[in-house]
PDB file of C-alpha atoms in Angstrom:
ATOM      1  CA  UNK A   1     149.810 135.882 117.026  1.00  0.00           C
ATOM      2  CA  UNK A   2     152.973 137.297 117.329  1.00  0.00           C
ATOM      3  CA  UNK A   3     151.514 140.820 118.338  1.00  0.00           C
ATOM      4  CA  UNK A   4     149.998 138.611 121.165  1.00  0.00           C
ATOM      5  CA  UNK A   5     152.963 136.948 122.689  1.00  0.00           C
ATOM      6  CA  UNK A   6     155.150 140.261 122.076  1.00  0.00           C
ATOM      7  CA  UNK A   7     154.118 141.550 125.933  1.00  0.00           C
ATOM      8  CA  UNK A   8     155.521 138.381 127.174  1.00  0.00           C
ATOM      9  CA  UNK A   9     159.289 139.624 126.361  1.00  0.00           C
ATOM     10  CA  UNK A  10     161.050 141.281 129.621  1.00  0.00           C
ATOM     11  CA  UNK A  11     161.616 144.365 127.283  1.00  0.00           C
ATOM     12  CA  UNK A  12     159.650 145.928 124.488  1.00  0.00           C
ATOM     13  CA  UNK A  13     158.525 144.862 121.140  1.00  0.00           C
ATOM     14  CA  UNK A  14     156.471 146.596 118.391  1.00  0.00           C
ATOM     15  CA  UNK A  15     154.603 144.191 116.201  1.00  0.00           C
ATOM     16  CA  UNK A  16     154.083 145.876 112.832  1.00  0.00           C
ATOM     17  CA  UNK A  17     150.611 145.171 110.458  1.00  0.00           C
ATOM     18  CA  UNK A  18     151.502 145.975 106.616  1.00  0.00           C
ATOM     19  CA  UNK A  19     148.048 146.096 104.697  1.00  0.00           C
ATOM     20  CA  UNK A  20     147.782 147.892 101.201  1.00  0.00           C
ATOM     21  CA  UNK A  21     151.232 149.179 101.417  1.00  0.00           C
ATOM     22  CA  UNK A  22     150.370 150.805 104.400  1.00  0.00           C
ATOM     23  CA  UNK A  23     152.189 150.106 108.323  1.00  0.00           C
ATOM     24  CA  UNK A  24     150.131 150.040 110.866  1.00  0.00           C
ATOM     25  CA  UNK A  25     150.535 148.793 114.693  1.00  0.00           C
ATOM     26  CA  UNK A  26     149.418 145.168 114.800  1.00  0.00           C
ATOM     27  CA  UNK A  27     146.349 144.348 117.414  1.00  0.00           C
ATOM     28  CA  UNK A  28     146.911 141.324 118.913  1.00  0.00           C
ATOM     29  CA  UNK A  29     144.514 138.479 117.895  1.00  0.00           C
ATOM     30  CA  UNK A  30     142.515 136.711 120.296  1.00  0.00           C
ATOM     31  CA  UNK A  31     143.474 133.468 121.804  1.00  0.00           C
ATOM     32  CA  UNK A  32     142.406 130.488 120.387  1.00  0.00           C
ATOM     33  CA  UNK A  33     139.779 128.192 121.642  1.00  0.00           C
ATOM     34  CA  UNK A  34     141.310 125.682 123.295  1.00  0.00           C
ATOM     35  CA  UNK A  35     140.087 121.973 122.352  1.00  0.00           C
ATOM     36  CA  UNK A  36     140.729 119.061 124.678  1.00  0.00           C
ATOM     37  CA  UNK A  37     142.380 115.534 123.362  1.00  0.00           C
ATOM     38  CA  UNK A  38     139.682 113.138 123.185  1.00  0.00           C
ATOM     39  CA  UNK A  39     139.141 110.755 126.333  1.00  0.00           C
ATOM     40  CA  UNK A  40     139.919 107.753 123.139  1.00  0.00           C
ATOM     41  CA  UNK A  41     143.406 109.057 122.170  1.00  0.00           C
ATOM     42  CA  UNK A  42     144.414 109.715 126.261  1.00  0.00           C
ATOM     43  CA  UNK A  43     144.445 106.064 126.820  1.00  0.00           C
ATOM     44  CA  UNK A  44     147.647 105.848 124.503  1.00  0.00           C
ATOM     45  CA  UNK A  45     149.576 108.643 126.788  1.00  0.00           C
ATOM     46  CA  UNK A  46     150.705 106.230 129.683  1.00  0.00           C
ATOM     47  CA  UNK A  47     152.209 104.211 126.444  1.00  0.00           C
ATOM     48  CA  UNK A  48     154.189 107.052 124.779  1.00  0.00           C
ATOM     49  CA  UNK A  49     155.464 108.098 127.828  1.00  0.00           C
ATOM     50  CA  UNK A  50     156.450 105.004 129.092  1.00  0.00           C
ATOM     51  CA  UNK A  51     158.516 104.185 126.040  1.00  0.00           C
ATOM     52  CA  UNK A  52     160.525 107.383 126.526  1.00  0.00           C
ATOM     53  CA  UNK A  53     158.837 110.049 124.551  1.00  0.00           C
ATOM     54  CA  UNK A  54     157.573 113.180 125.985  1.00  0.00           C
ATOM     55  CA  UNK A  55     154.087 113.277 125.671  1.00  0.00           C
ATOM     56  CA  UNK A  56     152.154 116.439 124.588  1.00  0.00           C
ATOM     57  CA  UNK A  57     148.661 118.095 124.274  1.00  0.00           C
ATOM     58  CA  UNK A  58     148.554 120.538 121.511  1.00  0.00           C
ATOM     59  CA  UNK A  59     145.335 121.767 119.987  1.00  0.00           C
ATOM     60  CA  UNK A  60     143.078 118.730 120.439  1.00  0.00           C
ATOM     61  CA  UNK A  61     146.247 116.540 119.599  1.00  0.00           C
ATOM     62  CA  UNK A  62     147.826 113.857 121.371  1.00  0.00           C
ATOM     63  CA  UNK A  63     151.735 113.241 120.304  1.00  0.00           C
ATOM     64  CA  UNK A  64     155.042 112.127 121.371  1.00  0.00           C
ATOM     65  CA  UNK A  65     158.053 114.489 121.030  1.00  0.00           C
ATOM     66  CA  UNK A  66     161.903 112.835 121.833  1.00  0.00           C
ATOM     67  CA  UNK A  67     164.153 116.160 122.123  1.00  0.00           C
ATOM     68  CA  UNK A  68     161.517 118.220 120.880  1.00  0.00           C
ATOM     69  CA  UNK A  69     160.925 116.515 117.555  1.00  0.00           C
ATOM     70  CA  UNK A  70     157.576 114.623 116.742  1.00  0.00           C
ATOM     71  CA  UNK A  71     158.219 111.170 116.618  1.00  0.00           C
ATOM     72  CA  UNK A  72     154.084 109.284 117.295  1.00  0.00           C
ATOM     73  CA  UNK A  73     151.273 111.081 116.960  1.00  0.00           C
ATOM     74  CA  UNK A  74     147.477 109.733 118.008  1.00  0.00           C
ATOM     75  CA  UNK A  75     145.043 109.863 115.601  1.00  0.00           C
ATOM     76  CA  UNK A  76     140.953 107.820 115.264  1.00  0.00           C
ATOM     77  CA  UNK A  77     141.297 105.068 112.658  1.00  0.00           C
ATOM     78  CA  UNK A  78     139.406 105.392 109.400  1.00  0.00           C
ATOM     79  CA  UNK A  79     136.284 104.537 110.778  1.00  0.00           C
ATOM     80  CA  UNK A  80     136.811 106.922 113.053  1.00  0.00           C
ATOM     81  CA  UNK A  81     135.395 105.620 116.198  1.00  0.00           C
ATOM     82  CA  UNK A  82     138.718 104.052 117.182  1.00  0.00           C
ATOM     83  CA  UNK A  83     142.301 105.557 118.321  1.00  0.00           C
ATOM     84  CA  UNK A  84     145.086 104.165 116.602  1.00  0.00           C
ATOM     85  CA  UNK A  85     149.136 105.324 117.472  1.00  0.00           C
ATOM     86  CA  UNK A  86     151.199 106.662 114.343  1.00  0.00           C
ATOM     87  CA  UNK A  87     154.892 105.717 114.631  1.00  0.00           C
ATOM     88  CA  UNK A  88     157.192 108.174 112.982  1.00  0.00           C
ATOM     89  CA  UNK A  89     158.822 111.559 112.270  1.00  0.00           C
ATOM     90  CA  UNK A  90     156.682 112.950 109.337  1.00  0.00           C
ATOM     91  CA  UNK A  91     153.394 112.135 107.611  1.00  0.00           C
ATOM     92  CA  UNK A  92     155.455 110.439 105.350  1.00  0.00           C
ATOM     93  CA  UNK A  93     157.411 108.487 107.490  1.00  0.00           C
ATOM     94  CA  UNK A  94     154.028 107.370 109.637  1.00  0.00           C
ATOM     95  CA  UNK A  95     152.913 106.396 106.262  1.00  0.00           C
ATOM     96  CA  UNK A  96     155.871 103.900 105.798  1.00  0.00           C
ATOM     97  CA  UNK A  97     155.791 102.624 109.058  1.00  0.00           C
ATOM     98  CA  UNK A  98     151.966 101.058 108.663  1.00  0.00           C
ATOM     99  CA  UNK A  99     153.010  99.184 105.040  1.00  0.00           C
TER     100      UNK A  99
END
């Protein structure tokens, strides 16, 4: 990855592969594929970015970032047919929050 964004710098970088104790120039990995959020989970964007977060696609996930830190995340409910909106910073904390 990094030997992939390393042409994006205005001035040059060398990306450097170390495999068996030997250095090599790294080759740049292909992109990956990109995955859409799920028609489900955008329905919950007009609500995280109405209550102030910045919303973002990432990966085939839906979240809310304040200043860029994670704060709500969307993920399908344990049935899994359902989208349900985690509240917090953290697995752990999005854990708390739904006790």
């Amino acid at each position: 990855m990094l030997a992939r964004r390393a042409p994006l710098f205005n001035f040059d970088i060398t990306v450097w592969c170390v495999s068996n104790g030997q250095v090599t120039r790294a080759v740049a990995a292909q992109p990956l594929v990109q995955v859409n959020v799920p028609d489900s989970h955008e329905r919950l964007a007009l609500m995280i970015e109405t209550s102030g977060a910045d919303v973002v696609r990432e990966h085939g996930l839906l979240t809310g970032e304040v200043m860029g830190l994670e704060v709500c995340r969307v993920l399908n409910d344990d049935a899994g047919d359902e989208a349900r909106l985690e509240i917090g910073v953290g697995a752990h904390d999005r854990e708390t929050f739904q006790l």
